[in-house]
Coordinates of C-alpha atoms in Angstrom, one line a residue:
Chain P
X1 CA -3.9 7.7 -69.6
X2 CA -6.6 5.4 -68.4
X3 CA -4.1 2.8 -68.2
X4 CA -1.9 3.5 -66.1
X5 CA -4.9 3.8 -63.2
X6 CA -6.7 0.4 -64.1
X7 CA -5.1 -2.5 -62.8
X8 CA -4.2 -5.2 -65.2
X9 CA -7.9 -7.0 -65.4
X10 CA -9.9 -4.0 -65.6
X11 CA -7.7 -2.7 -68.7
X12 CA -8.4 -5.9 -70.5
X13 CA -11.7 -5.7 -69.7
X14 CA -11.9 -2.0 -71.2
X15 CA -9.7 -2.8 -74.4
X16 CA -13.1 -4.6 -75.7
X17 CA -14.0 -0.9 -76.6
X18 CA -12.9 1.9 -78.6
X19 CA -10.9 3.8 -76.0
X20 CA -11.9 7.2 -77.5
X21 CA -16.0 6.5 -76.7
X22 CA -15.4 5.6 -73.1
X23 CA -17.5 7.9 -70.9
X24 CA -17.6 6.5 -67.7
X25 CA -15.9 3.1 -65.7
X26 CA -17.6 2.4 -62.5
X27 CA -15.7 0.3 -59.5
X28 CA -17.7 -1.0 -56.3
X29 CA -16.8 -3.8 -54.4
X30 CA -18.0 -7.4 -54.4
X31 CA -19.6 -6.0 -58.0
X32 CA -18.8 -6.0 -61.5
X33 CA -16.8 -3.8 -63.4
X34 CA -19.6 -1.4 -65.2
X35 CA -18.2 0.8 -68.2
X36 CA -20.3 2.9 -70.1
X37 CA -19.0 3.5 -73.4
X38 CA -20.9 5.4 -76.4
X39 CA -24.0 5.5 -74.4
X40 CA -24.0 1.7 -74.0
X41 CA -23.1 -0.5 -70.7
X42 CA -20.5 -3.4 -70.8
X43 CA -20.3 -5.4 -67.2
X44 CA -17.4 -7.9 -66.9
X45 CA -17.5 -11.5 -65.9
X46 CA -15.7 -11.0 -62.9
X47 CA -16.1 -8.9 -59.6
X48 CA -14.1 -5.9 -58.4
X49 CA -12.5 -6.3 -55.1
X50 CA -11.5 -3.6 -52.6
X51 CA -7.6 -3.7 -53.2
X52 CA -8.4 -2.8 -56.9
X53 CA -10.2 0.0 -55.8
X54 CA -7.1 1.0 -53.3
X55 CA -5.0 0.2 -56.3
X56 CA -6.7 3.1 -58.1
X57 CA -6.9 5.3 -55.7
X58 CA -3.2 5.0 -54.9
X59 CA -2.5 6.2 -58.5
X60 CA -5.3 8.7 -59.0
X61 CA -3.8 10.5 -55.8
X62 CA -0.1 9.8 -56.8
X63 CA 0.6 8.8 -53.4
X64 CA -0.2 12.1 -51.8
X65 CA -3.4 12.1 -50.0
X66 CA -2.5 15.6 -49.0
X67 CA -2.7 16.9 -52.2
X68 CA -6.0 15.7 -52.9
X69 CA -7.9 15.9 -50.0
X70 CA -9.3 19.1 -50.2
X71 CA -10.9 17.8 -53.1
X72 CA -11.5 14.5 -51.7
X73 CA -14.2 15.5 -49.2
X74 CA -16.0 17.3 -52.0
X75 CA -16.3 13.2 -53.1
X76 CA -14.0 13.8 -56.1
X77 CA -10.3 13.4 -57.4
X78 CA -9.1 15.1 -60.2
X79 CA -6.5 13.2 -62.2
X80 CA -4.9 14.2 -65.4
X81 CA -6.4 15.1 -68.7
X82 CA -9.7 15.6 -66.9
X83 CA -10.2 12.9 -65.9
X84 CA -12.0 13.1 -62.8
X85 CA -12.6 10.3 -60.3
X86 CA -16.0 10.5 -57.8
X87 CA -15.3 8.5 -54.5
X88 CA -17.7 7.1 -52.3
X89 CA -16.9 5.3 -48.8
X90 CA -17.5 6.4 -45.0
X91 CA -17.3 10.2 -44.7
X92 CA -15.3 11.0 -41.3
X93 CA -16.4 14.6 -39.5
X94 CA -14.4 16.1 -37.7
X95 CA -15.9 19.8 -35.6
X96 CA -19.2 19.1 -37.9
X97 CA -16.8 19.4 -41.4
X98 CA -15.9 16.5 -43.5
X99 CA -12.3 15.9 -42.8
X100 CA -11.8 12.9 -45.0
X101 CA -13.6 9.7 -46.5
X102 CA -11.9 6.4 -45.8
X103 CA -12.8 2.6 -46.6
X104 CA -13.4 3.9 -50.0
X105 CA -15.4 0.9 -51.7
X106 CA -16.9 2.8 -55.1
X107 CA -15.2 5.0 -57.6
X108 CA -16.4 6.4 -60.6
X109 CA -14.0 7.4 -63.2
X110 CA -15.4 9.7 -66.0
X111 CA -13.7 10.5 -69.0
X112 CA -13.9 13.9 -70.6
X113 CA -14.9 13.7 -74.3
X114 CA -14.6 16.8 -76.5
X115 CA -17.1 16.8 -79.3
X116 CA -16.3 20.0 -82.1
X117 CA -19.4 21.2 -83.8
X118 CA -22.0 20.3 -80.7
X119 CA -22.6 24.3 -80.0
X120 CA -22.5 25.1 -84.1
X121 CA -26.5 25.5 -83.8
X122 CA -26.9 27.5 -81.0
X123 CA -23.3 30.1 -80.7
X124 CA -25.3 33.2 -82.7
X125 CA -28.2 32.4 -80.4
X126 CA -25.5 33.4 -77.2
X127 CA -23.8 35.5 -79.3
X128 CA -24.9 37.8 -81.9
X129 CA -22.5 40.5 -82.7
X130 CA -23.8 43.0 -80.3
X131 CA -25.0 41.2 -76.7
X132 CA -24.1 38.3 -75.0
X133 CA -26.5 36.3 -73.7
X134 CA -26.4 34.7 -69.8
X135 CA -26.8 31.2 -70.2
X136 CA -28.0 28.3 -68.4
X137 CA -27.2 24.8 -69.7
X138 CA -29.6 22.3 -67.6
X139 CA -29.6 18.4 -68.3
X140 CA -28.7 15.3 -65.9
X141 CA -25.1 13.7 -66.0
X142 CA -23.7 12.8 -69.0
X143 CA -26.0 14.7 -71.1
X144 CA -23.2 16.4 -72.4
X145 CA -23.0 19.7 -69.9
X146 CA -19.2 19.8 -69.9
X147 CA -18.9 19.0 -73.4
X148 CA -21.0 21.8 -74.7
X149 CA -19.6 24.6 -72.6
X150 CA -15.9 23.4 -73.3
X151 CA -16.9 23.6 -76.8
X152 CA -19.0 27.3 -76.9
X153 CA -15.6 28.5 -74.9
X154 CA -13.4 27.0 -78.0
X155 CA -16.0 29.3 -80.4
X156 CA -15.9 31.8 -78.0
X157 CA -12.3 33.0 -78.1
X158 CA -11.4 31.8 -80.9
X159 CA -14.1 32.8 -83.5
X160 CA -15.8 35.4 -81.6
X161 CA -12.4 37.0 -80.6
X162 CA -14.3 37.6 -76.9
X163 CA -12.3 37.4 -73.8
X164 CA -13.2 33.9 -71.7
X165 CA -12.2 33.1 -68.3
X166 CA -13.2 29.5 -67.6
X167 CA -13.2 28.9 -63.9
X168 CA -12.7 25.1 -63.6
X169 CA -13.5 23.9 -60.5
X170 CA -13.3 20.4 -61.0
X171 CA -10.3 20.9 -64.0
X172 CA -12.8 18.7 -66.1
X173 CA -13.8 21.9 -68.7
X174 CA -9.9 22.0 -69.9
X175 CA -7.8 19.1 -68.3
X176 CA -5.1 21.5 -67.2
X177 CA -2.1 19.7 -66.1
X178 CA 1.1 21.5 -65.6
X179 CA 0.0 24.7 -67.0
X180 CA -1.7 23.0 -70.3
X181 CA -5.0 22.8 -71.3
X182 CA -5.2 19.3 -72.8
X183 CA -8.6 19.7 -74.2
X184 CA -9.6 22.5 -76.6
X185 CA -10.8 25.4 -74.6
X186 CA -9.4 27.7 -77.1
X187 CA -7.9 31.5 -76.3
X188 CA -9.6 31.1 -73.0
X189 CA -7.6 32.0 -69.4
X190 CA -8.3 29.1 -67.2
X191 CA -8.1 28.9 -63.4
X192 CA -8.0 25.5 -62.1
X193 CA -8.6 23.9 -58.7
X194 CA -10.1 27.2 -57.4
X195 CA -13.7 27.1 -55.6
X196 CA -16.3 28.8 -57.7
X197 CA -16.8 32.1 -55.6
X198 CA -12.9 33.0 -55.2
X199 CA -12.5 32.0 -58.4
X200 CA -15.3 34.1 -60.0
X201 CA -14.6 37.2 -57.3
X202 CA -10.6 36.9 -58.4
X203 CA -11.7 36.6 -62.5
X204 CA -13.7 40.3 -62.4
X205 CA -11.4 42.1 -60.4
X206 CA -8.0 41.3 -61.9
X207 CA -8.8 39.2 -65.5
X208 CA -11.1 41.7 -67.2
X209 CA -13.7 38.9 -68.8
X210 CA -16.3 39.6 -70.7
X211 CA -17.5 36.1 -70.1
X212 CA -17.2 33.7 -67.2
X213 CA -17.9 30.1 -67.9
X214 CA -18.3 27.8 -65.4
X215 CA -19.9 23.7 -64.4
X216 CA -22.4 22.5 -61.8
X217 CA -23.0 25.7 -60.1
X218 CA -25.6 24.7 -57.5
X219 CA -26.7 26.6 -53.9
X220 CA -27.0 30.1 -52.8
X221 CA -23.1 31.0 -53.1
X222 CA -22.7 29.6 -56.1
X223 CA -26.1 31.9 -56.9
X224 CA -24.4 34.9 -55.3
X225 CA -21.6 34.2 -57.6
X226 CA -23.8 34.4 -60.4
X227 CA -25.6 37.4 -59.3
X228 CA -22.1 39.0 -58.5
X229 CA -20.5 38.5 -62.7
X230 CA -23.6 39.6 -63.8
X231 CA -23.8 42.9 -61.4
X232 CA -20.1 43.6 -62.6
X233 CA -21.3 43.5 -66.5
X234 CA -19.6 40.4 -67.1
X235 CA -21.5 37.5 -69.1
X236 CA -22.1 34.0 -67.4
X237 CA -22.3 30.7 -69.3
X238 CA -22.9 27.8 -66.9
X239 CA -24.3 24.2 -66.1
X240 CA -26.5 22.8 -63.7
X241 CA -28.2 19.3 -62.7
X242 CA -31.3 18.1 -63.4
X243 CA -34.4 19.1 -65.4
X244 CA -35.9 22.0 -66.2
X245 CA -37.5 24.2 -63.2
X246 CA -38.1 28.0 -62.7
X247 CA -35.5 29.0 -59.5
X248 CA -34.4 32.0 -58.3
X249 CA -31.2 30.8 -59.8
X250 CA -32.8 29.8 -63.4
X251 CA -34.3 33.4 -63.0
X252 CA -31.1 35.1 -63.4
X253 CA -30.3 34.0 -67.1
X254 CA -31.5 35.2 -70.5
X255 CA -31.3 32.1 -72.0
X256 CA -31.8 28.3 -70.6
X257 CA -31.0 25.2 -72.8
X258 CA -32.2 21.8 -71.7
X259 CA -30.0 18.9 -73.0
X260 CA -30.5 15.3 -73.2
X261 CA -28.8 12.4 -72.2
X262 CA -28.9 10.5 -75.7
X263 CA -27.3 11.3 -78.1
X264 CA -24.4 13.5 -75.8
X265 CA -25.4 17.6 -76.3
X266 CA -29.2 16.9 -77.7
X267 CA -31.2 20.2 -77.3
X268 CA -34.0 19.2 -75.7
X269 CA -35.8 22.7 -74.9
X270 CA -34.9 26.0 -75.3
X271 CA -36.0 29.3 -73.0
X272 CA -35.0 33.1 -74.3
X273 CA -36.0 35.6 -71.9
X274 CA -35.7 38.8 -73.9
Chain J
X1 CA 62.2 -5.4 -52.3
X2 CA 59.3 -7.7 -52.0
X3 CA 59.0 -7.9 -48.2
X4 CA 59.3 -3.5 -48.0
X5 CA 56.9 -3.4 -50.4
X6 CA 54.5 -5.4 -48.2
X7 CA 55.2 -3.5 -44.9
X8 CA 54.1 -0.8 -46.9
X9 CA 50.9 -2.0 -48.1
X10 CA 50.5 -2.9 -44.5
X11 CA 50.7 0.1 -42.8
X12 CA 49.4 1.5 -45.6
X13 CA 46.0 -0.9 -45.0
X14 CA 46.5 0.0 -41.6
X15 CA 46.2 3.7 -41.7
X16 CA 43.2 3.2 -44.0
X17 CA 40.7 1.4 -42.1
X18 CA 41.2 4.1 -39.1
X19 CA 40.3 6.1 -41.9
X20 CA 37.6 4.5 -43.4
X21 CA 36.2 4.1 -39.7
X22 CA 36.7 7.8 -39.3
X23 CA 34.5 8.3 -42.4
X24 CA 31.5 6.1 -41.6
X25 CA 31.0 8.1 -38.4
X26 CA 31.0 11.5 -40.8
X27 CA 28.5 10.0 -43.5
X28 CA 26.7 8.7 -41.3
X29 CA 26.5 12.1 -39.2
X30 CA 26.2 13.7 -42.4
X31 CA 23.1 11.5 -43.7
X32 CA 21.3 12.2 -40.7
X33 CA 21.5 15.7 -41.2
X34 CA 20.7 15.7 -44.9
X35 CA 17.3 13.7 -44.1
X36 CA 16.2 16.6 -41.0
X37 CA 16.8 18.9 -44.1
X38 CA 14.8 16.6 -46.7
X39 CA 11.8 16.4 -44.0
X40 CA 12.2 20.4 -43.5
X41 CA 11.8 20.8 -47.9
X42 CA 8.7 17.3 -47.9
X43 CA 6.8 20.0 -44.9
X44 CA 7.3 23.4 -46.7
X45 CA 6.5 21.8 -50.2
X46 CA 4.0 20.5 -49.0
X47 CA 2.4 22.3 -46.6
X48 CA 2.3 25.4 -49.6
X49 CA 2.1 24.1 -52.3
X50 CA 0.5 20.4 -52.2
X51 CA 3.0 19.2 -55.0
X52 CA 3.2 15.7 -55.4
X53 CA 5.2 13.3 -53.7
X54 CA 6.7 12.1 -56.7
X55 CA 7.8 15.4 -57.7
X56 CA 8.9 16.4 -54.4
X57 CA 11.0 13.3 -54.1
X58 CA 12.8 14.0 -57.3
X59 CA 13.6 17.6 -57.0
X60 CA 15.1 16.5 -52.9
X61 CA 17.7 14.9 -54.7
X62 CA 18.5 12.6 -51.8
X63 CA 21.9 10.7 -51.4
X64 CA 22.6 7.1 -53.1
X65 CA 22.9 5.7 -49.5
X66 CA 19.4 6.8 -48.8
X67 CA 17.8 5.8 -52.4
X68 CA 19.8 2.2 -52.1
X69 CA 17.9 1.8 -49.0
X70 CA 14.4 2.7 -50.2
X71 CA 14.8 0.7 -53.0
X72 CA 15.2 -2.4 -50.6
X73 CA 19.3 -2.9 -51.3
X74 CA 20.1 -2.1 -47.8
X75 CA 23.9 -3.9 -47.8
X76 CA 26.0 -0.7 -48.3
X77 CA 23.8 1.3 -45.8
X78 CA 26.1 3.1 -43.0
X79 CA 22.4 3.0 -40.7
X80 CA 22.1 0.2 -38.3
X81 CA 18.5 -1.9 -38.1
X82 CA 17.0 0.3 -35.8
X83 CA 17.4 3.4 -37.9
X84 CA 16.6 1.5 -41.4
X85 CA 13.6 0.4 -40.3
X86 CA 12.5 4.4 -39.5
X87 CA 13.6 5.8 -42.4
X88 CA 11.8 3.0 -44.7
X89 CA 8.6 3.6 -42.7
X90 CA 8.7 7.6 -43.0
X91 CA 8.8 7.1 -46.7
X92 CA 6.7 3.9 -47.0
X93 CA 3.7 6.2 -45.2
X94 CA 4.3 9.1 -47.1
X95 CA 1.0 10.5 -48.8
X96 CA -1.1 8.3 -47.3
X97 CA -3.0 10.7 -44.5
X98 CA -4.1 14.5 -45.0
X99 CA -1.9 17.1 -44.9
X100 CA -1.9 17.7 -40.6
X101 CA -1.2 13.9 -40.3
X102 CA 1.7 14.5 -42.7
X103 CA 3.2 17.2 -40.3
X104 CA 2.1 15.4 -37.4
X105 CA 4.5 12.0 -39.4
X106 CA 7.2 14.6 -40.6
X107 CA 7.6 16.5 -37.3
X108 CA 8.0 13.2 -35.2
X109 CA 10.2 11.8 -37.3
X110 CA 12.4 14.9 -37.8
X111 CA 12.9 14.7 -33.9
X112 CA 14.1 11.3 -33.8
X113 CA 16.7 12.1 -36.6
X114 CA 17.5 14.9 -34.8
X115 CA 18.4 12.6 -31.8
X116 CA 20.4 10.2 -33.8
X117 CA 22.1 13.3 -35.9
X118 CA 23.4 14.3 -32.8
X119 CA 24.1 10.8 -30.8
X120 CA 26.0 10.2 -35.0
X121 CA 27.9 13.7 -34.2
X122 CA 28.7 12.9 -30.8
X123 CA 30.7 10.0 -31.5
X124 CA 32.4 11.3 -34.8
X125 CA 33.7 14.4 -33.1
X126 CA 34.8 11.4 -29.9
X127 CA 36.3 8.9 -32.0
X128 CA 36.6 10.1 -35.7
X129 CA 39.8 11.7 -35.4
X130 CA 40.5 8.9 -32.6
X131 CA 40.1 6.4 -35.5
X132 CA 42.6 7.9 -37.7
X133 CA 44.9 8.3 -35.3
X134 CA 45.0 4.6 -34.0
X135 CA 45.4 3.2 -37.5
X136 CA 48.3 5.6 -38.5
X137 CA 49.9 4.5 -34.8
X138 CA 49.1 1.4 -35.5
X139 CA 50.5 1.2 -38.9
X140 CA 53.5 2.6 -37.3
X141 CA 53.9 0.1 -34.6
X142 CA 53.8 -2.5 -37.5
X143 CA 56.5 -1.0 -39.1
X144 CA 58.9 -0.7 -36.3
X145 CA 58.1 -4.8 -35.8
X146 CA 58.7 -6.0 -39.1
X147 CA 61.8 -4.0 -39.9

């Protein structure tokens, strides 16, 4: 799939590495070609220029700016199989709102990876027959956020037999594409593409959950949201950025895990408020 | 024998190109029409339900006149320079602008098919049947002179 985005160059650059351990390929003009594959870096011996970028934009967005450009002020594309490409550039504002970014000059292009088994050790702690827990996964990127909660929705649905929405902002939790989930979310019900609070407000009312899972919830709405599943006596498994820090967002779940960058899904820490 | 058979062929050739001429000024009436409706289907598509371009352009089914001539093999085209050169940039900028500067693309160019749709209807309904009626006159005249 990554192929058919790369030009020519950069794919013979990335065929030095196992194709399934690529995490993360990073574009930026005038600079070299950084790919980050199974936790280690490779740069290549020659320098990315802007029409590569362009080039990779042009496929990533199929040719329809339109499509994507709701998506594209948030600084991101999505692209198939999860695959989800971060933009940077000059952000044009238009009545104080972001109405595009143009003279895009970086891209990052990050690879979803699912890993089976990485939430074996810690699915009773969430789940244990009677309660579910709220839960918090905290750790910076690529620490394996995604990964674990695509993973503990898999177990979930499938072993727990307990009804999962997954509302997937970023489509980077299941890679929908078409109607398919292209990486294992199990038995869940996935809504792609939708922002957080609609999606979360829609999920109660007509999709009868008893869990929500969500990525990178951040800010007071997405805190309302929160506070809104768990008023409505639906469970909420979620990420956030960064390290760990008592919030008023942190505040609201029963159970925090703190996750590592190395290896992918290490538990670093671990917080059960009974 | 020989020389009937080739007054025949003659008027026969005769009566055709009024035809053919006739024809032209229909397909090309025609085509015009069929793109207004294409950019109607690219703005609702679009403007709902953000499908891609790609798909959008295969489900439009558009005429083999029109794919020749987006595919760069212009030399069967009914369109004159003019109009090639407007219906290769509307495609050519597709996608490339957020979904008002799409309408805003669409919308102008829908007018200015609209004027050469009608300026292409004009002159069919004027000299199409015109057209066909010279070449089977003419074929006619032919056919009195040669007999």
């Amino acid at each position: 799939m990554l192929y058919k985005i790369l030009p020519e160059k950069i794919n013979r650059f990335i065929l030095s590495v196992d194709p399934n351990e690529i995490m993360e390929i990073r574009l930026t003009s005038s600079c070299r070609a950084h790919l980050i594959a199974d936790k280690k870096n490779y740069y290549s011996n020659f320098r990315v220029n802007f029409s590569d970028i362009e080039y990779v934009l042009a496929r990533v967005t199929k040719n329809s700016l339109y499509a994507v450009n709701d998506t594209l002020v948030k600084g991101f594309v999505p692209y198939d199989n999860g695959i989800r490409v971060g933009v940077a550039g000059e952000y044009v504002y238009v009545d104080g709102k972001v109405k595009t970014i143009k003279n895009i000059n970086s891209i990052v292009i990050r690879v979803p990876n699912a890993k089976t088994g990485i939430a074996d050790s810690i699915i009773n702690k969430i789940y244990d027959g009677t309660k579910i827990k709220n839960t918090l996964f905290v750790g910076p990127p690529l620490s394996g956020k995604t990964t674990m909660l695509r993973e503990i929705a898999r177990l979930l649905s499938v072993k727990m037999e307990l009804k999962v929405v997954i509302i997937d902002e970023k489509n980077e939790i299941s890679a929908t594409n078409n109607g398919t989930s292209y990486l294992d979310v199990g038995e869940s019900v996935v809504s792609v593409g939708v922002n957080r609070f609609d999606g979360i407000e829609n999920a109660i009312r007509n999709l009868s959950p008893q869990i929500i899972i969500t990525d990178e919830i951040y800010g007071d709405k997405d805190k309302e949201s929160v506070e809104r599943c768990l008023q409505s006596g639906v469970a909420m498994i979620t990420s956030k950025h960064g390290g760990y820090k008592k919030d008023s967002i942190t505040n609201l779940f029963d159970y925090q895990i703190g996750l590592s960058s190395s290896p992918v899904g290490r538990i670093e820490w671990e917080i059960i408020n009974d | 024998m020989i020389k009937t058979v080739l007054i025949v062929v003659l008027c026969f050739c005769c009566a055709l190109v009024g035809y053919l001429i006739s024809l032209h000024m229909k397909r090309r009436k025609n085509l015009f029409l069929e793109l207004e409706r294409a950019i109607d289907m690219i703005k609702s598509e679009i403007s709902f339900k953000k499908n891609y371009l790609g798909q959008i352009l295969d489900e439009l089914n558009l005429s083999q006149e029109i794919k020749s001539l987006l595919s760069g093999d212009d030399k069967k085209s009914p369109f004159n320079d003019k109009e090639k050169e407007l219906i290769v940039d509307l495609f050519e900028n597709l996608g490339k602008t957020d979904l008002d500067g799409e309408i805003e693309k669409l919308e102008n160019a829908k007018s200015k098919f609209s004027v050469f749709a009608k300026d292409a209807s004009a002159v069919y309904e004027k000299n199409g049947k015109l057209a066909v009626k010279l070449g089977l006159l003419f074929s006619f005249a032919l056919l009195i002179m040669l007999i």
